[in-house]
Structure formats: structure tokens, C-alpha cells
Coordinates of C-alpha atoms in Angstrom, one line a residue:
Chain Z
M727 CA 91.5 70.8 46.8
T728 CA 90.6 67.3 46.0
G729 CA 93.3 65.6 44.0
E730 CA 92.6 63.4 41.1
T731 CA 92.8 60.2 43.2
L732 CA 90.9 61.5 46.2
T733 CA 87.1 61.6 46.6
S734 CA 85.6 64.2 49.1
S735 CA 85.1 61.5 51.7
E736 CA 88.7 60.3 51.4
Y737 CA 89.9 63.9 51.5
I738 CA 88.0 64.5 54.8
K739 CA 89.2 61.2 56.2
H740 CA 92.7 62.0 55.3
H741 CA 92.5 65.4 57.0
L742 CA 91.1 63.8 60.2
Q743 CA 93.9 61.2 60.5
N744 CA 96.8 61.8 62.8
L745 CA 100.3 60.8 62.0
T746 CA 100.6 57.8 64.3
F747 CA 103.6 56.1 65.6
G748 CA 103.2 52.6 67.1
R749 CA 103.6 48.9 66.8
L750 CA 102.8 47.9 63.2
P751 CA 101.0 44.7 62.4
D752 CA 104.2 43.0 61.5
G753 CA 105.6 43.6 65.0
A754 CA 108.0 46.4 64.1
W755 CA 107.7 50.0 65.5
G756 CA 106.9 52.6 62.9
V757 CA 104.5 55.1 61.4
A758 CA 101.1 53.9 60.4
A759 CA 100.5 54.2 56.6
N760 CA 96.7 53.9 56.7
H761 CA 93.7 53.9 59.0
E762 CA 93.7 50.1 59.4
E763 CA 97.2 50.1 60.7
V764 CA 96.3 52.9 63.1
Q765 CA 93.3 50.9 64.4
Q766 CA 95.5 47.9 65.1
M767 CA 98.0 49.9 67.1
G768 CA 95.8 50.2 70.2
F769 CA 96.6 52.4 73.1
W770 CA 100.4 52.3 73.0
A771 CA 100.9 54.6 70.1
V772 CA 101.5 58.3 69.8
H773 CA 100.3 61.0 67.4
L774 CA 103.6 62.4 66.3
D775 CA 102.0 65.4 64.6
T776 CA 99.8 66.3 67.6
L777 CA 102.6 65.9 70.1
G778 CA 105.1 67.7 67.8
F779 CA 102.9 70.8 67.3
S780 CA 101.7 70.8 70.9
L781 CA 105.2 70.6 72.4
G782 CA 106.6 72.9 69.7
L783 CA 104.0 75.6 70.4
G784 CA 104.4 75.1 74.2
L785 CA 108.1 75.6 73.8
V786 CA 107.5 78.7 71.6
F787 CA 105.4 80.1 74.4
L788 CA 107.9 79.3 77.1
F789 CA 110.8 80.7 75.0
L790 CA 109.1 83.9 74.1
F791 CA 107.8 84.5 77.6
R792 CA 111.1 83.5 79.2
L793 CA 112.7 86.1 76.9
A794 CA 110.5 88.8 78.3
A795 CA 110.9 87.5 81.9
K796 CA 114.7 87.6 81.6
R797 CA 114.7 91.1 80.4
A798 CA 111.9 92.2 82.8
T799 CA 112.8 95.4 84.7
A800 CA 110.9 98.0 86.5
G801 CA 112.0 100.5 83.8
V802 CA 110.1 101.4 80.7
P803 CA 109.0 98.2 79.0
G804 CA 109.8 97.5 75.3
G805 CA 107.3 96.3 72.8
W806 CA 107.4 92.6 73.4
Q807 CA 107.8 93.0 77.2
N808 CA 104.9 95.3 77.2
F809 CA 102.7 92.7 75.4
V810 CA 103.8 90.0 77.8
E811 CA 103.1 92.2 80.8
W812 CA 99.7 93.0 79.4
V813 CA 98.9 89.2 79.1
V814 CA 100.4 88.5 82.6
E815 CA 98.3 91.3 84.2
F816 CA 95.2 90.1 82.4
I817 CA 95.7 86.6 83.7
D818 CA 96.6 87.8 87.1
G819 CA 93.5 89.9 87.3
T820 CA 91.3 87.0 86.1
V821 CA 92.9 84.6 88.7
R822 CA 92.5 87.2 91.5
G823 CA 88.9 87.6 90.5
S824 CA 88.0 83.9 90.7
F825 CA 90.6 82.3 93.0
S826 CA 90.3 83.2 96.6
G827 CA 93.0 81.0 98.1
R828 CA 96.7 81.5 98.2
N829 CA 98.6 79.2 95.8
P830 CA 101.6 80.3 93.7
L831 CA 100.9 77.6 91.2
V832 CA 97.5 78.8 90.0
A833 CA 98.4 82.0 88.2
P834 CA 101.3 80.5 86.2
L835 CA 99.1 77.5 85.5
A836 CA 96.4 79.8 84.1
L837 CA 99.0 81.6 82.0
T838 CA 100.4 78.4 80.6
I839 CA 96.9 77.0 79.8
F840 CA 95.7 80.2 78.2
V841 CA 98.6 81.0 76.0
W842 CA 99.4 77.4 75.1
I843 CA 95.8 76.5 74.2
F844 CA 95.5 79.8 72.3
L845 CA 98.6 79.0 70.2
M846 CA 97.4 75.4 69.5
N847 CA 93.9 76.7 68.6
F848 CA 95.6 79.3 66.4
M849 CA 96.9 76.6 64.2
D850 CA 93.4 76.2 63.1
L851 CA 93.6 79.5 61.2
M852 CA 96.5 78.2 59.1
S853 CA 95.5 77.1 55.6
I854 CA 94.4 73.6 56.1
D855 CA 95.9 72.2 53.0
H856 CA 99.3 73.7 52.5
V857 CA 101.1 72.2 55.5
P858 CA 99.8 68.7 55.1
Q859 CA 100.5 68.9 51.4
A860 CA 104.0 70.0 52.0
A861 CA 104.4 67.1 54.5
H862 CA 102.9 64.7 52.0
A863 CA 105.5 65.8 49.4
A864 CA 108.1 65.2 52.0
G865 CA 106.9 61.6 52.5
V866 CA 104.8 62.0 55.6
P867 CA 101.4 60.3 55.0
F868 CA 99.3 62.3 57.5
L869 CA 99.5 65.6 59.3
K870 CA 97.0 67.3 61.5
V871 CA 98.3 70.7 62.5
V872 CA 95.8 71.6 65.2
P873 CA 96.6 69.8 68.4
T874 CA 93.4 70.7 70.1
T875 CA 91.3 68.9 67.5
D876 CA 92.9 65.7 68.9
P877 CA 91.0 64.5 72.0
N878 CA 94.3 63.2 73.4
V879 CA 95.5 66.7 73.9
T880 CA 92.3 68.1 75.5
F881 CA 91.9 65.0 77.7
G882 CA 95.5 65.0 78.5
M883 CA 95.3 68.6 79.9
A884 CA 92.0 68.0 81.5
L885 CA 93.3 64.9 83.3
A886 CA 96.3 66.9 84.5
V887 CA 94.0 69.6 85.8
F888 CA 91.9 66.8 87.4
A889 CA 95.0 65.4 89.1
L890 CA 95.7 68.9 90.5
I891 CA 92.1 69.1 91.7
L892 CA 92.4 65.8 93.5
F893 CA 95.8 66.7 94.9
Y894 CA 94.7 70.1 96.3
S895 CA 91.4 68.7 97.6
V896 CA 93.2 66.2 99.7
K897 CA 96.0 68.5 100.6
I898 CA 93.8 71.3 101.8
K899 CA 90.9 69.4 103.3
G900 CA 92.7 66.2 104.2
L901 CA 91.6 62.8 103.0
G902 CA 88.8 62.7 105.5
G903 CA 87.5 66.1 104.6
F904 CA 87.6 65.2 100.9
L905 CA 85.8 61.9 101.4
G906 CA 83.4 63.7 103.6
E907 CA 82.7 66.2 100.9
L908 CA 82.0 63.3 98.6
T909 CA 79.6 61.5 100.9
M910 CA 78.0 64.1 103.2
Q911 CA 76.3 66.3 100.6
P912 CA 74.2 67.3 98.9
F913 CA 71.9 65.3 101.2
Q914 CA 72.8 66.2 104.7
A915 CA 71.6 64.7 108.0
K916 CA 72.2 65.2 111.7
S917 CA 72.1 61.6 112.8
W918 CA 74.6 58.8 111.8
P919 CA 72.0 56.3 110.6
M920 CA 70.5 58.8 108.2
R921 CA 74.0 59.8 107.1
L922 CA 74.6 56.2 106.2
V923 CA 71.4 56.1 104.2
F924 CA 72.5 59.1 102.3
L925 CA 76.0 57.9 101.8
L926 CA 75.6 56.1 98.5
P927 CA 73.3 58.6 96.7
N928 CA 75.7 61.4 97.9
L929 CA 78.7 59.5 96.7
F930 CA 77.1 58.8 93.3
L931 CA 76.1 62.5 92.8
E932 CA 79.4 63.9 94.0
T933 CA 81.4 61.5 91.9
V934 CA 79.4 62.4 88.8
N935 CA 80.0 66.0 89.7
L936 CA 83.7 65.5 90.1
I937 CA 84.2 63.4 87.0
A938 CA 82.1 65.8 85.0
K939 CA 84.7 68.5 85.5
P940 CA 87.6 67.1 83.5
I941 CA 85.3 65.5 80.9
S942 CA 83.4 68.7 80.2
L943 CA 86.7 70.6 80.2
A944 CA 88.2 68.3 77.6
L945 CA 85.1 67.8 75.5
R946 CA 84.2 71.5 75.3
L947 CA 87.6 72.4 73.9
F948 CA 87.8 69.4 71.6
G949 CA 84.2 69.8 70.4
N950 CA 84.7 73.4 69.5
M951 CA 88.0 73.0 67.8
Y952 CA 87.0 69.8 66.0
A953 CA 83.8 71.3 64.7
G954 CA 85.7 74.4 63.6
E955 CA 88.3 72.3 61.8
M956 CA 85.5 70.2 60.2
I957 CA 83.8 73.3 58.8
F958 CA 87.1 74.5 57.4
I959 CA 87.6 71.1 55.7
L960 CA 84.0 71.2 54.3
I961 CA 84.6 74.7 53.0
A962 CA 87.8 73.5 51.4
V963 CA 85.9 70.6 49.7
M964 CA 83.6 73.3 48.3
Y965 CA 86.5 74.8 46.4
G966 CA 86.5 71.8 44.1
A967 CA 82.8 72.0 43.5
G968 CA 83.0 74.3 40.5
W969 CA 83.3 77.9 39.4
L970 CA 80.1 79.0 41.1
L971 CA 80.7 77.6 44.5
G972 CA 84.5 78.3 44.6
P973 CA 84.3 82.1 45.2
F974 CA 81.4 81.5 47.6
A975 CA 83.6 79.1 49.5
G976 CA 86.3 81.8 49.7
L977 CA 83.8 84.2 51.2
L978 CA 82.7 81.5 53.7
Q979 CA 86.2 80.7 54.6
L980 CA 87.0 84.3 55.3
G981 CA 83.9 84.7 57.4
W982 CA 84.5 81.5 59.3
A983 CA 88.1 82.4 59.9
I984 CA 87.2 85.8 61.3
F985 CA 84.6 84.2 63.5
H986 CA 87.0 81.5 64.5
I987 CA 89.5 84.1 65.9
L988 CA 86.8 84.8 68.5
I989 CA 86.2 81.1 69.2
I990 CA 89.9 80.1 69.6
T991 CA 90.5 82.9 72.1
L992 CA 87.2 82.2 73.9
Q993 CA 87.9 78.5 74.2
A994 CA 91.4 79.1 75.6
F995 CA 89.9 81.6 78.0
I996 CA 87.1 79.3 79.1
F997 CA 89.5 76.4 79.7
M998 CA 91.7 78.7 81.8
V999 CA 88.8 80.2 83.9
L1000 CA 87.2 76.8 84.5
T1001 CA 90.5 75.4 85.7
V1002 CA 91.0 78.2 88.1
V1003 CA 87.4 77.9 89.3
Y1004 CA 87.8 74.1 89.8
L1005 CA 91.0 74.7 91.7
D1006 CA 89.3 77.4 93.8
M1007 CA 86.6 74.9 94.7
A1008 CA 89.3 72.4 95.6
H1009 CA 90.8 74.9 98.0
Q1010 CA 87.6 75.8 99.8
E1011 CA 86.5 73.9 102.9
H1012 CA 82.8 74.1 102.1
H1013 CA 81.4 74.9 98.8
Chain W
M366 CA 90.4 60.0 66.6
N367 CA 91.6 57.4 69.0
I368 CA 92.7 57.8 72.5
N369 CA 96.3 56.6 72.9
A370 CA 99.5 57.3 74.7
T371 CA 99.5 60.8 73.2
L372 CA 97.3 61.6 76.2
I373 CA 100.1 60.7 78.6
G374 CA 102.7 62.6 76.7
Q375 CA 100.4 65.7 76.7
S376 CA 99.8 65.4 80.4
I377 CA 103.5 65.1 81.2
A378 CA 104.3 68.0 78.9
F379 CA 101.6 70.0 80.5
F380 CA 103.1 69.5 84.0
L381 CA 106.6 70.3 82.8
F382 CA 105.4 73.5 81.0
V383 CA 103.4 74.7 84.0
W384 CA 106.4 74.0 86.3
F385 CA 108.7 75.9 84.0
C386 CA 106.3 78.8 83.8
M387 CA 105.9 78.8 87.6
K388 CA 109.7 78.7 88.2
F389 CA 111.1 80.9 85.4
I390 CA 108.5 83.0 83.8
W391 CA 105.8 84.1 86.3
P392 CA 108.0 85.3 89.2
P393 CA 110.3 87.6 87.3
L394 CA 107.5 89.2 85.4
T395 CA 105.3 89.8 88.5
R396 CA 108.3 91.0 90.4
A397 CA 109.1 93.5 87.7
L398 CA 105.5 94.6 87.6
D399 CA 105.3 95.1 91.4
E400 CA 108.6 96.9 91.3
R401 CA 107.4 99.3 88.6
K402 CA 104.2 99.8 90.5
R403 CA 106.2 100.7 93.6
T404 CA 108.5 103.0 91.6
I405 CA 105.5 104.8 90.1
A406 CA 103.9 105.1 93.5
D407 CA 107.1 106.5 94.9
G408 CA 107.5 108.9 92.0
L409 CA 103.9 110.1 92.4
A410 CA 104.5 110.6 96.1
A411 CA 107.7 112.5 95.5
A412 CA 106.0 114.7 92.9
E413 CA 103.2 115.3 95.4
R414 CA 105.8 116.2 98.1
G415 CA 107.6 118.5 95.7
K416 CA 104.4 120.2 94.8
R417 CA 103.6 120.8 98.4
E418 CA 107.1 122.1 99.1
Q419 CA 106.9 124.4 96.1
E420 CA 103.6 125.7 97.4
L421 CA 105.1 126.3 100.8
A422 CA 108.1 128.1 99.3
E423 CA 105.8 130.2 97.2
K424 CA 103.9 131.1 100.3
R425 CA 107.1 131.9 102.1
A426 CA 108.3 134.0 99.2
L427 CA 105.1 135.9 99.2
E428 CA 105.4 136.6 102.9
V429 CA 108.9 137.8 102.5
L430 CA 107.8 140.0 99.6
K431 CA 105.0 141.4 101.6
K432 CA 107.2 142.1 104.6
A433 CA 109.8 143.8 102.3
K434 CA 107.0 145.9 100.8
G435 CA 105.8 146.8 104.3
D436 CA 109.3 147.7 105.4
A437 CA 109.9 149.8 102.3
A438 CA 106.6 151.7 102.9
E439 CA 107.6 152.3 106.4
V440 CA 111.0 153.6 105.4
I441 CA 109.4 155.9 102.9
A442 CA 106.8 157.1 105.3
H443 CA 109.5 157.8 107.9
A444 CA 111.7 159.6 105.3
E445 CA 108.8 161.7 104.2
K446 CA 107.9 162.6 107.8
R447 CA 111.6 163.4 108.4
A448 CA 111.7 165.6 105.3
G449 CA 108.6 167.4 106.4
E450 CA 110.1 167.9 109.8
I451 CA 113.3 169.3 108.3
A452 CA 111.4 171.6 106.0
D453 CA 109.3 172.8 108.9
E454 CA 112.4 173.3 111.1
A455 CA 114.1 175.3 108.3
K456 CA 110.9 177.3 107.8
N457 CA 110.7 178.0 111.5
Q458 CA 114.3 178.9 111.7
A459 CA 113.9 181.3 108.8
K460 CA 110.9 182.8 110.3
V461 CA 112.7 183.3 113.6
E462 CA 115.7 184.7 111.8
A463 CA 113.5 187.1 109.8
E464 CA 111.8 188.2 113.0
R465 CA 115.1 188.7 114.6
I466 CA 116.5 190.7 111.6
L467 CA 113.2 192.7 111.5
V468 CA 113.4 193.5 115.2
A469 CA 117.0 194.5 114.9
A470 CA 116.2 196.7 112.0
R471 CA 113.3 198.3 113.8
A472 CA 115.5 198.8 116.8
D473 CA 118.1 200.5 114.5
I474 CA 115.5 202.6 112.9
D475 CA 114.1 203.7 116.2
Q476 CA 117.5 204.4 117.5
E477 CA 118.4 206.4 114.4
L478 CA 115.0 208.2 114.7
N479 CA 115.5 209.0 118.3
R480 CA 119.0 210.2 117.6
A481 CA 117.7 212.4 114.8
K482 CA 114.9 213.6 116.9
E483 CA 117.3 214.4 119.7
N484 CA 119.6 216.3 117.3
L485 CA 116.7 218.1 115.8
R486 CA 115.4 218.9 119.1
R487 CA 118.7 220.2 120.3
A488 CA 119.3 222.1 117.1
V489 CA 115.8 223.6 117.2
A490 CA 116.4 224.6 120.9
E491 CA 119.7 226.1 120.0
L492 CA 118.2 227.9 117.1
A493 CA 115.3 229.0 119.2
V494 CA 117.6 230.2 121.9
A495 CA 119.8 231.9 119.4
A496 CA 116.9 233.4 117.5
A497 CA 115.3 234.6 120.7
G498 CA 118.6 236.2 121.8
K499 CA 119.1 237.9 118.5
I500 CA 115.4 239.0 118.4
L501 CA 115.8 240.6 121.8
E502 CA 119.1 242.4 121.0
K503 CA 118.3 243.8 117.6
E504 CA 114.6 244.4 117.4
I505 CA 114.6 247.3 115.1
D506 CA 117.1 246.0 112.6
A507 CA 114.5 244.4 110.3
K508 CA 117.0 243.7 107.7
A509 CA 119.2 241.9 110.2
H510 CA 116.1 240.2 111.6
A511 CA 115.2 239.0 108.2
K512 CA 118.7 237.9 107.6
L513 CA 118.6 235.9 110.9
L514 CA 115.3 234.4 110.0
D515 CA 116.6 233.3 106.7
A516 CA 119.6 231.7 108.4
L517 CA 117.3 230.0 110.8
V518 CA 115.2 228.7 108.0
K519 CA 118.2 227.5 106.2
Q520 CA 119.5 225.7 109.3
L521 CA 116.2 224.0 109.9

């Protein structure tokens, strides 16, 4: 719904701007009021909306699941506990299927990733205008409700996963084993001189291979969610395009929302499965 | 979309949430699930055992019943046999008794007959003797003769 003062382009830009807290041009700390101020803030700024929704949804997840965990008994499960157990068994089965090592961290990690990302993605199905409009009425200049459309969130989680990959690679294989994995393959040789020759190409290939993991993890989720959000925004712009396109936009929005239910679940699942697979590779001596 | 410190915040939150999940959410849930799995397995095993025991008991009951039936049949057969024996015995006794009574009766009849025959014989002899004596003394006296003969006839 484009307001009187907003063009379509401004509307889209407004929707893509996070509520950013950082150092303002005048030196004080505060919330940026426009894009220029945001650009000048540099790295040391935080997206209040992203972090707020992300942490809030994470806490909702932890609270709801802790509720079920506290009441968990071997007796007949109630409705909510039944659902939580179903999710837990689903995650447990998936992790057992793709993770061959023994690590008590991996299954809870997978559960957290799946449910948390699903909840964050789910914000995409909220009406894209009402919450920001309400916020605007309350004096908040920008508000993005879907944390996973912010690359900071996806990269933040991917880098955390990357740290776990590095940690377990070194822990399981030792520093030597890990470095050996980086330099002794894919080109292998029996003699030391040849190994030295292959060292650099191997290191290059394996480093690319290693770095590609968190980047692909983050970009896949971000790209899917950002594109989905973008399409919702474009459909919303269509509402203002007249009596002919308005109903058509409604139809499109319904269709895209239904399709998006699939995407948000799938992306959460893919992020989880790939994390588990990467950690499994980190746990294996030879892959 | 700019990369900034949100990234760090998200990473820290991620680790904290995973830690919380690993400490306080995952273990109780999986423990409860495992416990329930065990309870169900135990229950199934107990049910299986119960079923087997019931089958065994049924078999035993059937055996007892069969044995009781066999015993009963035996008792009945025995009783029937005994009854037959008693009836036979009674019949035999009756037959023997009848024989005895018959024999006694026959003996009595014979005795009576003999006695009668003896008496008759004696009487006939006496009569014959008397008649002969009378005939020899009074041959002419036809009337007396006839009278004598009549008496003889009457006495016979």
C-alpha cells in the first residue's frame, strides 16, 4: 500500500531497510533515521529489528520446548509434548541418518537450527505491511520482521557452524591431521618432493572447498528468503496499481504464501541437514 | 543490506541457544522417549508372557478336563459292569433257588406218590386177601358175594 508520499521505489527501499543502531554522524549513538546515516555507521552497528526478532523467536523456541522438556515423562504425552516429541524424533532420525560419529552436541544443534530458522522464516508469512506500519505509527522509522532476509543472521549462523567445523576437525584429527587433509588431497603422491609440488594446489582447492561451506550455507538461506520477501513486496506494490491488478495481486499473494510455506520449511531443513553433514565430514578421518 | 555487528550478535546468540538446547531441552526429551520406548517394550513382553501363560493354563485345564472325563467314564464303566455282575448274581441265585425249590417239590411229590402207592398197594393187597378169603368161604352166596364185591369196589 503505497502512501501518498511514497513512490514504489521508496516503498521497496523502505521495506528493505533495517532498523539500525549505531554511531550517528554527529558522534552520538542512536537509531539511524535514513539510508545515508546507516551507510555512515560502518561495521559497528546493529540491526535492532533483526536481532530483536531473531532473539525473540529463539527464546520462544527455547521456552516452548523447555516447557515440554520439563513435563516430559514416559507416560502418555499431551498435545504440545506430543508435537515436540514428534519434532525431536524427526530431528533425531535425520541426524542418525547423516551423522555417523558420536557427539551429544549435534542433535540439539540440529534441533535448534531447524526450529529457530523455521520460526524466523515463518515471519515471512506475516502481512508485510501491518507490523512495519504499526511500528511506524509508534515512531520507529524502519522495521524488517524476517530476520533471515538479513545476511547478518544467515552469515552469523553459518560462521558459527564454520567455527564448529574447524573446532571438531582439529579436535578429532588433530592439527596435523587437519592440515594434512588441507594439503595432501585431492592430489596425492607417494614421495615427499611430489607432495611438496602438490601442496599449494591442494591447499588452494581444499581452502575453497572449506570456505564454500559457510558461504553457501548462508547465501542459500539468505537468497531464498530475500527473494521470497522481495516477491511479497512486489505483490504488495501491485495492490496500489488499480482495481484490475488489485484482486490479481491478492490471488498471487495467496499462491506465493502457500508456496512459501514449502520454501521456509525446506530452507530450514536444508540448513540443518547441511550443518549435520559438514560436522559429520569434520568428524571423519578420511572423507 | 550491510554486514555489521549484528553478525556477531547472531553468532553469540546461536551458541547460547544451542548450548541451552543441549543442556536443558534435548536430554529430558530423549530420556523420556527412551523411557517410554522401554516401558512399551516391557509392556509388550509382559503381554506376550501373559499370553503364553494363558495358553499354558488353557492346555493344562484341557488336560485336567480330559483326565476327569476319562475318570468319569472309567467309573461309569466300572459301575455298569458291577451292576451287570450283581444282576447276574441275583439271576443265578434265583435260578439256583428255583431249582432247589423245584427239586424239593419233586421230592415231596415223589414221596407222597410213593406213600400213596404203598398205601394203595397195601390196601389192594388187604382187599385182595380179604376178597379171596371171602370168596373161598361163601362161594354160593351170590348175593353176599355181590355185596362183598360192591364193598371192595367202594373201598378201591
